[in-house]
mmCIF file with all atom_site columns, C-alpha atoms and ligand atoms in Angstrom:
data_model
loop_
_atom_site.group_PDB
_atom_site.id
_atom_site.type_symbol
_atom_site.label_atom_id
_atom_site.label_alt_id
_atom_site.label_comp_id
_atom_site.label_asym_id
_atom_site.label_entity_id
_atom_site.label_seq_id
_atom_site.pdbx_PDB_ins_code
_atom_site.Cartn_x
_atom_site.Cartn_y
_atom_site.Cartn_z
_atom_site.occupancy
_atom_site.B_iso_or_equiv
_atom_site.pdbx_formal_charge
_atom_site.auth_seq_id
_atom_site.auth_comp_id
_atom_site.auth_asym_id
_atom_site.auth_atom_id
_atom_site.pdbx_PDB_model_num
ATOM   1   C CA  . MET Z 1 1   ? 140.999 35.384 135.006 1.00 0.00 ? 1   MET Z CA  1
ATOM   2   C CA  . VAL Z 1 2   ? 144.738 35.689 135.075 1.00 0.00 ? 2   VAL Z CA  1
ATOM   3   C CA  . GLN Z 1 3   ? 145.499 38.798 136.744 1.00 0.00 ? 3   GLN Z CA  1
ATOM   4   C CA  . THR Z 1 4   ? 148.179 41.449 135.932 1.00 0.00 ? 4   THR Z CA  1
ATOM   5   C CA  . ASP Z 1 5   ? 149.706 43.775 138.338 1.00 0.00 ? 5   ASP Z CA  1
ATOM   6   C CA  . PHE Z 1 6   ? 147.595 46.242 137.000 1.00 0.00 ? 6   PHE Z CA  1
ATOM   7   C CA  . GLN Z 1 7   ? 144.336 44.299 137.261 1.00 0.00 ? 7   GLN Z CA  1
ATOM   8   C CA  . LYS Z 1 8   ? 145.330 43.871 140.779 1.00 0.00 ? 8   LYS Z CA  1
ATOM   9   C CA  . THR Z 1 9   ? 145.042 47.970 141.464 1.00 0.00 ? 9   THR Z CA  1
ATOM   10  C CA  . PRO Z 1 10  ? 141.874 49.613 141.779 1.00 0.00 ? 10  PRO Z CA  1
ATOM   11  C CA  . HIS Z 1 11  ? 141.995 52.226 139.552 1.00 0.00 ? 11  HIS Z CA  1
ATOM   12  C CA  . ILE Z 1 12  ? 139.714 54.255 136.707 1.00 0.00 ? 12  ILE Z CA  1
ATOM   13  C CA  . ILE Z 1 13  ? 138.782 53.140 133.547 1.00 0.00 ? 13  ILE Z CA  1
ATOM   14  C CA  . GLU Z 1 14  ? 137.895 56.373 131.142 1.00 0.00 ? 14  GLU Z CA  1
ATOM   15  C CA  . PHE Z 1 15  ? 135.449 55.407 128.713 1.00 0.00 ? 15  PHE Z CA  1
ATOM   16  C CA  . SER Z 1 16  ? 134.506 57.211 125.256 1.00 0.00 ? 16  SER Z CA  1
ATOM   17  C CA  . SER Z 1 17  ? 131.578 59.278 125.362 1.00 0.00 ? 17  SER Z CA  1
ATOM   18  C CA  . ILE Z 1 18  ? 129.448 59.328 121.829 1.00 0.00 ? 18  ILE Z CA  1
ATOM   19  C CA  . GLY Z 1 19  ? 127.378 61.783 121.085 1.00 0.00 ? 19  GLY Z CA  1
ATOM   20  C CA  . SER Z 1 20  ? 127.616 65.559 121.550 1.00 0.00 ? 20  SER Z CA  1
ATOM   21  C CA  . SER Z 1 21  ? 126.148 68.221 123.861 1.00 0.00 ? 21  SER Z CA  1
ATOM   22  C CA  . GLU Z 1 22  ? 123.417 68.840 121.902 1.00 0.00 ? 22  GLU Z CA  1
ATOM   23  C CA  . LEU Z 1 23  ? 122.124 65.241 121.300 1.00 0.00 ? 23  LEU Z CA  1
ATOM   24  C CA  . GLY Z 1 24  ? 123.434 63.936 124.514 1.00 0.00 ? 24  GLY Z CA  1
ATOM   25  C CA  . TYR Z 1 25  ? 125.933 61.025 125.285 1.00 0.00 ? 25  TYR Z CA  1
ATOM   26  C CA  . ILE Z 1 26  ? 125.975 57.198 125.279 1.00 0.00 ? 26  ILE Z CA  1
ATOM   27  C CA  . THR Z 1 27  ? 129.056 55.229 126.594 1.00 0.00 ? 27  THR Z CA  1
ATOM   28  C CA  . VAL Z 1 28  ? 129.368 51.431 125.837 1.00 0.00 ? 28  VAL Z CA  1
ATOM   29  C CA  . ALA Z 1 29  ? 130.916 48.858 128.362 1.00 0.00 ? 29  ALA Z CA  1
ATOM   30  C CA  . GLU Z 1 30  ? 132.002 45.700 126.345 1.00 0.00 ? 30  GLU Z CA  1
ATOM   31  C CA  . TYR Z 1 31  ? 134.114 42.598 126.938 1.00 0.00 ? 31  TYR Z CA  1
ATOM   32  C CA  . PRO Z 1 32  ? 137.178 42.325 126.035 1.00 0.00 ? 32  PRO Z CA  1
ATOM   33  C CA  . GLN Z 1 33  ? 137.168 45.882 124.008 1.00 0.00 ? 33  GLN Z CA  1
ATOM   34  C CA  . ASN Z 1 34  ? 137.165 47.953 126.930 1.00 0.00 ? 34  ASN Z CA  1
ATOM   35  C CA  . ILE Z 1 35  ? 136.520 46.135 130.072 1.00 0.00 ? 35  ILE Z CA  1
ATOM   36  C CA  . PRO Z 1 36  ? 138.836 43.206 131.902 1.00 0.00 ? 36  PRO Z CA  1
ATOM   37  C CA  . PHE Z 1 37  ? 136.189 40.515 132.710 1.00 0.00 ? 37  PHE Z CA  1
ATOM   38  C CA  . GLU Z 1 38  ? 132.740 38.989 131.298 1.00 0.00 ? 38  GLU Z CA  1
ATOM   39  C CA  . ILE Z 1 39  ? 129.837 40.538 133.175 1.00 0.00 ? 39  ILE Z CA  1
ATOM   40  C CA  . LYS Z 1 40  ? 127.529 37.745 135.008 1.00 0.00 ? 40  LYS Z CA  1
ATOM   41  C CA  . ARG Z 1 41  ? 125.387 40.215 136.972 1.00 0.00 ? 41  ARG Z CA  1
ATOM   42  C CA  . THR Z 1 42  ? 124.382 44.037 137.272 1.00 0.00 ? 42  THR Z CA  1
ATOM   43  C CA  . TYR Z 1 43  ? 122.695 45.896 140.023 1.00 0.00 ? 43  TYR Z CA  1
ATOM   44  C CA  . TRP Z 1 44  ? 122.465 49.457 141.095 1.00 0.00 ? 44  TRP Z CA  1
ATOM   45  C CA  . THR Z 1 45  ? 121.803 51.335 144.436 1.00 0.00 ? 45  THR Z CA  1
ATOM   46  C CA  . TYR Z 1 46  ? 120.042 54.056 145.168 1.00 0.00 ? 46  TYR Z CA  1
ATOM   47  C CA  . TYR Z 1 47  ? 118.544 56.654 147.775 1.00 0.00 ? 47  TYR Z CA  1
ATOM   48  C CA  . THR Z 1 48  ? 121.242 55.912 150.195 1.00 0.00 ? 48  THR Z CA  1
ATOM   49  C CA  . PRO Z 1 49  ? 121.329 58.947 152.578 1.00 0.00 ? 49  PRO Z CA  1
ATOM   50  C CA  . HIS Z 1 50  ? 124.335 61.076 152.600 1.00 0.00 ? 50  HIS Z CA  1
ATOM   51  C CA  . HIS Z 1 51  ? 125.120 60.201 156.298 1.00 0.00 ? 51  HIS Z CA  1
ATOM   52  C CA  . VAL Z 1 52  ? 125.364 56.328 155.635 1.00 0.00 ? 52  VAL Z CA  1
ATOM   53  C CA  . LYS Z 1 53  ? 128.533 54.567 154.989 1.00 0.00 ? 53  LYS Z CA  1
ATOM   54  C CA  . ARG Z 1 54  ? 128.055 51.504 152.874 1.00 0.00 ? 54  ARG Z CA  1
ATOM   55  C CA  . GLY Z 1 55  ? 130.520 48.544 151.998 1.00 0.00 ? 55  GLY Z CA  1
ATOM   56  C CA  . GLY Z 1 56  ? 132.525 47.645 154.997 1.00 0.00 ? 56  GLY Z CA  1
ATOM   57  C CA  . HIS Z 1 57  ? 133.364 44.286 153.257 1.00 0.00 ? 57  HIS Z CA  1
ATOM   58  C CA  . ALA Z 1 58  ? 135.800 42.570 150.731 1.00 0.00 ? 58  ALA Z CA  1
ATOM   59  C CA  . HIS Z 1 59  ? 135.197 39.911 148.156 1.00 0.00 ? 59  HIS Z CA  1
ATOM   60  C CA  . ILE Z 1 60  ? 137.170 36.832 148.154 1.00 0.00 ? 60  ILE Z CA  1
ATOM   61  C CA  . LYS Z 1 61  ? 137.043 36.534 144.143 1.00 0.00 ? 61  LYS Z CA  1
ATOM   62  C CA  . LEU Z 1 62  ? 134.560 39.023 143.007 1.00 0.00 ? 62  LEU Z CA  1
ATOM   63  C CA  . ASN Z 1 63  ? 136.049 42.034 140.514 1.00 0.00 ? 63  ASN Z CA  1
ATOM   64  C CA  . GLN Z 1 64  ? 133.588 44.897 140.119 1.00 0.00 ? 64  GLN Z CA  1
ATOM   65  C CA  . LEU Z 1 65  ? 133.043 47.799 137.753 1.00 0.00 ? 65  LEU Z CA  1
ATOM   66  C CA  . ILE Z 1 66  ? 131.278 50.897 139.347 1.00 0.00 ? 66  ILE Z CA  1
ATOM   67  C CA  . VAL Z 1 67  ? 129.792 53.607 137.483 1.00 0.00 ? 67  VAL Z CA  1
ATOM   68  C CA  . ALA Z 1 68  ? 128.282 56.568 139.556 1.00 0.00 ? 68  ALA Z CA  1
ATOM   69  C CA  . VAL Z 1 69  ? 125.572 57.139 136.372 1.00 0.00 ? 69  VAL Z CA  1
ATOM   70  C CA  . ALA Z 1 70  ? 124.124 59.988 138.493 1.00 0.00 ? 70  ALA Z CA  1
ATOM   71  C CA  . GLY Z 1 71  ? 125.574 62.060 141.523 1.00 0.00 ? 71  GLY Z CA  1
ATOM   72  C CA  . VAL Z 1 72  ? 128.712 61.538 143.382 1.00 0.00 ? 72  VAL Z CA  1
ATOM   73  C CA  . ILE Z 1 73  ? 130.359 58.444 144.941 1.00 0.00 ? 73  ILE Z CA  1
ATOM   74  C CA  . GLU Z 1 74  ? 133.643 57.935 146.997 1.00 0.00 ? 74  GLU Z CA  1
ATOM   75  C CA  . PHE Z 1 75  ? 135.330 55.072 147.693 1.00 0.00 ? 75  PHE Z CA  1
ATOM   76  C CA  . THR Z 1 76  ? 137.651 54.650 150.125 1.00 0.00 ? 76  THR Z CA  1
ATOM   77  C CA  . ILE Z 1 77  ? 139.680 51.054 149.344 1.00 0.00 ? 77  ILE Z CA  1
ATOM   78  C CA  . GLU Z 1 78  ? 142.399 48.785 150.947 1.00 0.00 ? 78  GLU Z CA  1
ATOM   79  C CA  . ASN Z 1 79  ? 143.871 46.371 148.604 1.00 0.00 ? 79  ASN Z CA  1
ATOM   80  C CA  . HIS Z 1 80  ? 145.548 43.192 149.253 1.00 0.00 ? 80  HIS Z CA  1
ATOM   81  C CA  . LEU Z 1 81  ? 148.837 44.718 149.694 1.00 0.00 ? 81  LEU Z CA  1
ATOM   82  C CA  . ARG Z 1 82  ? 147.281 47.187 152.505 1.00 0.00 ? 82  ARG Z CA  1
ATOM   83  C CA  . GLU Z 1 83  ? 147.797 49.969 149.936 1.00 0.00 ? 83  GLU Z CA  1
ATOM   84  C CA  . GLN Z 1 84  ? 145.129 52.555 150.594 1.00 0.00 ? 84  GLN Z CA  1
ATOM   85  C CA  . PHE Z 1 85  ? 142.857 54.520 147.372 1.00 0.00 ? 85  PHE Z CA  1
ATOM   86  C CA  . PHE Z 1 86  ? 140.659 56.652 147.306 1.00 0.00 ? 86  PHE Z CA  1
ATOM   87  C CA  . PHE Z 1 87  ? 138.576 57.546 144.536 1.00 0.00 ? 87  PHE Z CA  1
ATOM   88  C CA  . ARG Z 1 88  ? 135.607 60.230 144.034 1.00 0.00 ? 88  ARG Z CA  1
ATOM   89  C CA  . LEU Z 1 89  ? 133.211 59.088 140.880 1.00 0.00 ? 89  LEU Z CA  1
ATOM   90  C CA  . GLU Z 1 90  ? 131.053 62.228 139.169 1.00 0.00 ? 90  GLU Z CA  1
ATOM   91  C CA  . LYS Z 1 91  ? 131.563 61.465 135.582 1.00 0.00 ? 91  LYS Z CA  1
ATOM   92  C CA  . PRO Z 1 92  ? 128.865 58.780 133.952 1.00 0.00 ? 92  PRO Z CA  1
ATOM   93  C CA  . SER Z 1 93  ? 131.800 58.459 131.501 1.00 0.00 ? 93  SER Z CA  1
ATOM   94  C CA  . GLN Z 1 94  ? 134.194 56.666 133.753 1.00 0.00 ? 94  GLN Z CA  1
ATOM   95  C CA  . ALA Z 1 95  ? 134.037 53.464 136.063 1.00 0.00 ? 95  ALA Z CA  1
ATOM   96  C CA  . LEU Z 1 96  ? 136.099 52.446 138.994 1.00 0.00 ? 96  LEU Z CA  1
ATOM   97  C CA  . TYR Z 1 97  ? 137.630 49.074 138.530 1.00 0.00 ? 97  TYR Z CA  1
ATOM   98  C CA  . ILE Z 1 98  ? 137.784 47.165 141.832 1.00 0.00 ? 98  ILE Z CA  1
ATOM   99  C CA  . PRO Z 1 99  ? 139.894 43.756 141.973 1.00 0.00 ? 99  PRO Z CA  1
ATOM   100 C CA  . GLU Z 1 100 ? 139.334 40.773 144.281 1.00 0.00 ? 100 GLU Z CA  1
ATOM   101 C CA  . LYS Z 1 101 ? 140.509 41.101 147.817 1.00 0.00 ? 101 LYS Z CA  1
ATOM   102 C CA  . CYS Z 1 102 ? 140.025 44.890 148.808 1.00 0.00 ? 102 CYS Z CA  1
ATOM   103 C CA  . TRP Z 1 103 ? 138.015 46.281 151.694 1.00 0.00 ? 103 TRP Z CA  1
ATOM   104 C CA  . ARG Z 1 104 ? 135.985 48.990 150.459 1.00 0.00 ? 104 ARG Z CA  1
ATOM   105 C CA  . THR Z 1 105 ? 133.626 51.627 152.389 1.00 0.00 ? 105 THR Z CA  1
ATOM   106 C CA  . ILE Z 1 106 ? 131.257 53.943 150.050 1.00 0.00 ? 106 ILE Z CA  1
ATOM   107 C CA  . LYS Z 1 107 ? 129.958 57.462 150.784 1.00 0.00 ? 107 LYS Z CA  1
ATOM   108 C CA  . PHE Z 1 108 ? 126.998 59.123 148.350 1.00 0.00 ? 108 PHE Z CA  1
ATOM   109 C CA  . SER Z 1 109 ? 125.583 62.036 147.611 1.00 0.00 ? 109 SER Z CA  1
ATOM   110 C CA  . HIS Z 1 110 ? 121.598 62.198 148.071 1.00 0.00 ? 110 HIS Z CA  1
ATOM   111 C CA  . ASN Z 1 111 ? 120.980 61.958 144.094 1.00 0.00 ? 111 ASN Z CA  1
ATOM   112 C CA  . ALA Z 1 112 ? 123.360 59.043 143.653 1.00 0.00 ? 112 ALA Z CA  1
ATOM   113 C CA  . VAL Z 1 113 ? 122.977 56.052 141.672 1.00 0.00 ? 113 VAL Z CA  1
ATOM   114 C CA  . LEU Z 1 114 ? 125.635 53.062 141.661 1.00 0.00 ? 114 LEU Z CA  1
ATOM   115 C CA  . LEU Z 1 115 ? 125.630 51.147 138.869 1.00 0.00 ? 115 LEU Z CA  1
ATOM   116 C CA  . CYS Z 1 116 ? 127.639 47.733 139.777 1.00 0.00 ? 116 CYS Z CA  1
ATOM   117 C CA  . LEU Z 1 117 ? 128.941 45.121 136.986 1.00 0.00 ? 117 LEU Z CA  1
ATOM   118 C CA  . ALA Z 1 118 ? 129.941 42.115 138.278 1.00 0.00 ? 118 ALA Z CA  1
ATOM   119 C CA  . SER Z 1 119 ? 132.024 39.652 137.499 1.00 0.00 ? 119 SER Z CA  1
ATOM   120 C CA  . LEU Z 1 120 ? 130.420 36.344 139.350 1.00 0.00 ? 120 LEU Z CA  1
ATOM   121 C CA  . GLU Z 1 121 ? 127.008 35.616 140.249 1.00 0.00 ? 121 GLU Z CA  1
ATOM   122 C CA  . TYR Z 1 122 ? 125.973 36.406 144.156 1.00 0.00 ? 122 TYR Z CA  1
ATOM   123 C CA  . HIS Z 1 123 ? 127.177 34.505 146.627 1.00 0.00 ? 123 HIS Z CA  1
ATOM   124 C CA  . GLU Z 1 124 ? 127.243 35.462 150.056 1.00 0.00 ? 124 GLU Z CA  1
ATOM   125 C CA  . SER Z 1 125 ? 130.116 33.090 150.678 1.00 0.00 ? 125 SER Z CA  1
ATOM   126 C CA  . ASP Z 1 126 ? 132.337 35.244 148.625 1.00 0.00 ? 126 ASP Z CA  1
ATOM   127 C CA  . TYR Z 1 127 ? 132.186 38.223 151.171 1.00 0.00 ? 127 TYR Z CA  1
ATOM   128 C CA  . ILE Z 1 128 ? 134.547 38.913 153.959 1.00 0.00 ? 128 ILE Z CA  1
ATOM   129 C CA  . ARG Z 1 129 ? 132.524 41.225 156.205 1.00 0.00 ? 129 ARG Z CA  1
ATOM   130 C CA  . GLU Z 1 130 ? 134.887 41.402 158.869 1.00 0.00 ? 130 GLU Z CA  1
ATOM   131 C CA  . TYR Z 1 131 ? 137.908 43.644 158.939 1.00 0.00 ? 131 TYR Z CA  1
ATOM   132 C CA  . ASP Z 1 132 ? 140.264 41.136 160.860 1.00 0.00 ? 132 ASP Z CA  1
ATOM   133 C CA  . ASP Z 1 133 ? 138.924 38.358 158.749 1.00 0.00 ? 133 ASP Z CA  1
ATOM   134 C CA  . PHE Z 1 134 ? 140.160 40.539 155.811 1.00 0.00 ? 134 PHE Z CA  1
ATOM   135 C CA  . LEU Z 1 135 ? 143.629 40.845 157.254 1.00 0.00 ? 135 LEU Z CA  1
ATOM   136 C CA  . LYS Z 1 136 ? 143.931 37.186 157.662 1.00 0.00 ? 136 LYS Z CA  1
ATOM   137 C CA  . LEU Z 1 137 ? 142.851 36.743 153.922 1.00 0.00 ? 137 LEU Z CA  1
ATOM   138 C CA  . ILE Z 1 138 ? 145.558 38.843 152.744 1.00 0.00 ? 138 ILE Z CA  1
HETATM 139 P P1  . LIG J 2 .   ? 126.207 44.544 150.157 1.00 0.00 ? 1   LIG J P1  1
HETATM 140 O O1  . LIG J 2 .   ? 126.687 44.109 148.877 1.00 0.00 ? 1   LIG J O1  1
HETATM 141 O O2  . LIG J 2 .   ? 126.218 44.288 151.691 1.00 0.00 ? 1   LIG J O2  1
HETATM 142 O O3  . LIG J 2 .   ? 125.669 46.241 150.052 1.00 0.00 ? 1   LIG J O3  1
HETATM 143 P P2  . LIG J 2 .   ? 126.694 47.295 150.153 1.00 0.00 ? 1   LIG J P2  1
HETATM 144 O O4  . LIG J 2 .   ? 128.134 46.770 149.952 1.00 0.00 ? 1   LIG J O4  1
HETATM 145 O O5  . LIG J 2 .   ? 125.978 48.512 149.247 1.00 0.00 ? 1   LIG J O5  1
HETATM 146 O O6  . LIG J 2 .   ? 126.505 47.853 151.412 1.00 0.00 ? 1   LIG J O6  1
HETATM 147 O O7  . LIG J 2 .   ? 124.320 44.003 149.928 1.00 0.00 ? 1   LIG J O7  1
HETATM 148 C C1  . LIG J 2 .   ? 123.050 44.586 150.545 1.00 0.00 ? 1   LIG J C1  1
HETATM 149 C C2  . LIG J 2 .   ? 122.248 43.275 150.793 1.00 0.00 ? 1   LIG J C2  1
HETATM 150 O O8  . LIG J 2 .   ? 121.814 42.932 149.377 1.00 0.00 ? 1   LIG J O8  1
HETATM 151 C C3  . LIG J 2 .   ? 122.532 42.102 151.525 1.00 0.00 ? 1   LIG J C3  1
HETATM 152 O O9  . LIG J 2 .   ? 121.616 41.769 152.084 1.00 0.00 ? 1   LIG J O9  1
HETATM 153 C C4  . LIG J 2 .   ? 122.869 41.169 150.210 1.00 0.00 ? 1   LIG J C4  1
HETATM 154 C C5  . LIG J 2 .   ? 122.086 41.503 149.199 1.00 0.00 ? 1   LIG J C5  1
HETATM 155 N N1  . LIG J 2 .   ? 122.227 41.349 148.060 1.00 0.00 ? 1   LIG J N1  1
HETATM 156 C C6  . LIG J 2 .   ? 121.839 40.316 147.162 1.00 0.00 ? 1   LIG J C6  1
HETATM 157 O O10 . LIG J 2 .   ? 120.779 39.500 147.471 1.00 0.00 ? 1   LIG J O10 1
HETATM 158 N N2  . LIG J 2 .   ? 122.432 40.260 145.732 1.00 0.00 ? 1   LIG J N2  1
HETATM 159 C C7  . LIG J 2 .   ? 123.039 40.944 145.317 1.00 0.00 ? 1   LIG J C7  1
HETATM 160 O O11 . LIG J 2 .   ? 123.264 40.748 144.095 1.00 0.00 ? 1   LIG J O11 1
HETATM 161 C C8  . LIG J 2 .   ? 123.882 42.024 145.905 1.00 0.00 ? 1   LIG J C8  1
HETATM 162 C C9  . LIG J 2 .   ? 125.065 42.715 145.249 1.00 0.00 ? 1   LIG J C9  1
HETATM 163 C C10 . LIG J 2 .   ? 123.329 42.302 147.301 1.00 0.00 ? 1   LIG J C10 1
#
């Protein structure tokens, strides 16, 4: 994927909500209409206790879209330029786009469910799990 500057910066994507408060809503992510990469893998995390900090890693090539389908999820991110970002996800109609080479830590409300749409299959070799290695990479 050729990345523009915008695509190298973590940011929120707002999706349309189809429906109404009477009937409920549906939101759709479809490449290339409203997401910047083809999805190769999907996973979700849940039941993370509030006091636990997850993440603590970066990815060399992986791009991700993160949706808080329930609850509240807070991301602290440092990108390849060492810029710091904070995002609070609490609407199922929005996603956080995380490009490659971003160090992240994640906190969850007790009822949070995190859905990840990922650009690549799972490869442990794509993970940078030591912050010092992240600094060397960027
Ligand atoms: P990890 O990505 O480190 O979780 P988090 O960022 O939420 O703290 O993954 C946790 C464990 O799950 C780790 O042992 C790898 C495994 N895992 C898979 O086997 N396949 C996957 O697609 C993912 C995302 C994780």
